[in-house]
Amino acid sequence: MSEQRCRYCQKYFQPSKFQPRQAACVQPECQRQRRNDYRRTKLASDAEYRDVCRDSSRKWRATHPDYWKDYREKNPSAIEHNRTQQKRRDQKRKLCDLANNTSALDLKHSAANVWLVGPGAALLANNNSAPGQVWVIEALLPDAAPVAPSCKQHLTGSGAETGA
Ligand SMILES: [Zn+2]
């Protein structure tokens, strides 16, 4: 039988003679992904399967009422991790809302460099952990009326001019 390429790890493997259309190799990680994909597709397409899963989860929660409470007590770092992830999701949603709001323009393809100046800049530049995933730059409103240069601003003989 001919070898098949694993859909997940891209390595070649020999499919089982009972499963000639086998798309994933036998590595546990590939099998885990295959099961997850199957479950996701099935949940999206099969209403009965969805109901059975929902009932099963409900029954499990009813028989294990303290599972998540115990889990959080035993894994305090998980709480912090969840909080961080939630903050990230909130921030992403906020930015998506902003992007959908036509008054905000997406400038991420701008070729301009962004320079941070000021007394804190040196510290920040040397700190690799400084979060800088998102820059929100507020546009300045154009001046109501352009100010005509006054003749008083011409400082002749001050040394500021060149080539005069
Ligand atoms: Zn594989």
PDB file of N, CA and C and ligand atoms in Angstrom, residues 6-11 13 24-27 30, ligand 1:
ATOM      1  N   CYS A   6       0.778  12.835   6.352  1.00  0.00           N
ATOM      2  CA  CYS A   6      -0.062  13.225   7.495  1.00  0.00           C
ATOM      3  C   CYS A   6      -0.514  14.680   7.322  1.00  0.00           C
ATOM      4  N   ARG A   7      -1.793  14.891   7.494  1.00  0.00           N
ATOM      5  CA  ARG A   7      -2.384  16.216   7.340  1.00  0.00           C
ATOM      6  C   ARG A   7      -1.850  17.192   8.398  1.00  0.00           C
ATOM      7  N   TYR A   8      -1.388  16.681   9.537  1.00  0.00           N
ATOM      8  CA  TYR A   8      -0.972  17.559  10.632  1.00  0.00           C
ATOM      9  C   TYR A   8       0.536  17.775  10.702  1.00  0.00           C
ATOM     10  N   CYS A   9       1.325  16.684  10.743  1.00  0.00           N
ATOM     11  CA  CYS A   9       2.778  16.862  10.876  1.00  0.00           C
ATOM     12  C   CYS A   9       3.479  16.829   9.518  1.00  0.00           C
ATOM     13  N   GLN A  10       2.751  16.542   8.460  1.00  0.00           N
ATOM     14  CA  GLN A  10       3.277  16.522   7.087  1.00  0.00           C
ATOM     15  C   GLN A  10       4.284  15.408   6.821  1.00  0.00           C
ATOM     16  N   LYS A  11       4.425  14.482   7.782  1.00  0.00           N
ATOM     17  CA  LYS A  11       5.355  13.359   7.567  1.00  0.00           C
ATOM     18  C   LYS A  11       4.614  12.229   6.854  1.00  0.00           C
ATOM     19  N   PHE A  13       3.473   8.380   6.246  1.00  0.00           N
ATOM     20  CA  PHE A  13       3.195   7.235   7.113  1.00  0.00           C
ATOM     21  C   PHE A  13       2.442   6.190   6.307  1.00  0.00           C
ATOM     22  N   ALA A  24      -4.367  11.028   9.115  1.00  0.00           N
ATOM     23  CA  ALA A  24      -3.415  11.438  10.157  1.00  0.00           C
ATOM     24  C   ALA A  24      -2.582  10.236  10.584  1.00  0.00           C
ATOM     25  N   CYS A  25      -1.311  10.489  10.888  1.00  0.00           N
ATOM     26  CA  CYS A  25      -0.441   9.414  11.331  1.00  0.00           C
ATOM     27  C   CYS A  25      -0.793   9.000  12.765  1.00  0.00           C
ATOM     28  N   VAL A  26      -0.066   8.048  13.332  1.00  0.00           N
ATOM     29  CA  VAL A  26      -0.444   7.519  14.650  1.00  0.00           C
ATOM     30  C   VAL A  26       0.141   8.300  15.828  1.00  0.00           C
ATOM     31  N   GLN A  27       0.922   9.336  15.547  1.00  0.00           N
ATOM     32  CA  GLN A  27       1.494  10.111  16.656  1.00  0.00           C
ATOM     33  C   GLN A  27       0.363  10.689  17.510  1.00  0.00           C
ATOM     34  N   CYS A  30      -0.930  14.177  16.603  1.00  0.00           N
ATOM     35  CA  CYS A  30      -1.708  14.230  15.358  1.00  0.00           C
ATOM     36  C   CYS A  30      -3.091  13.628  15.567  1.00  0.00           C
TER      37      CYS A  30
HETATM   38 ZN    ZN B   1       1.304  13.213  11.954  1.00  0.00          ZN
END
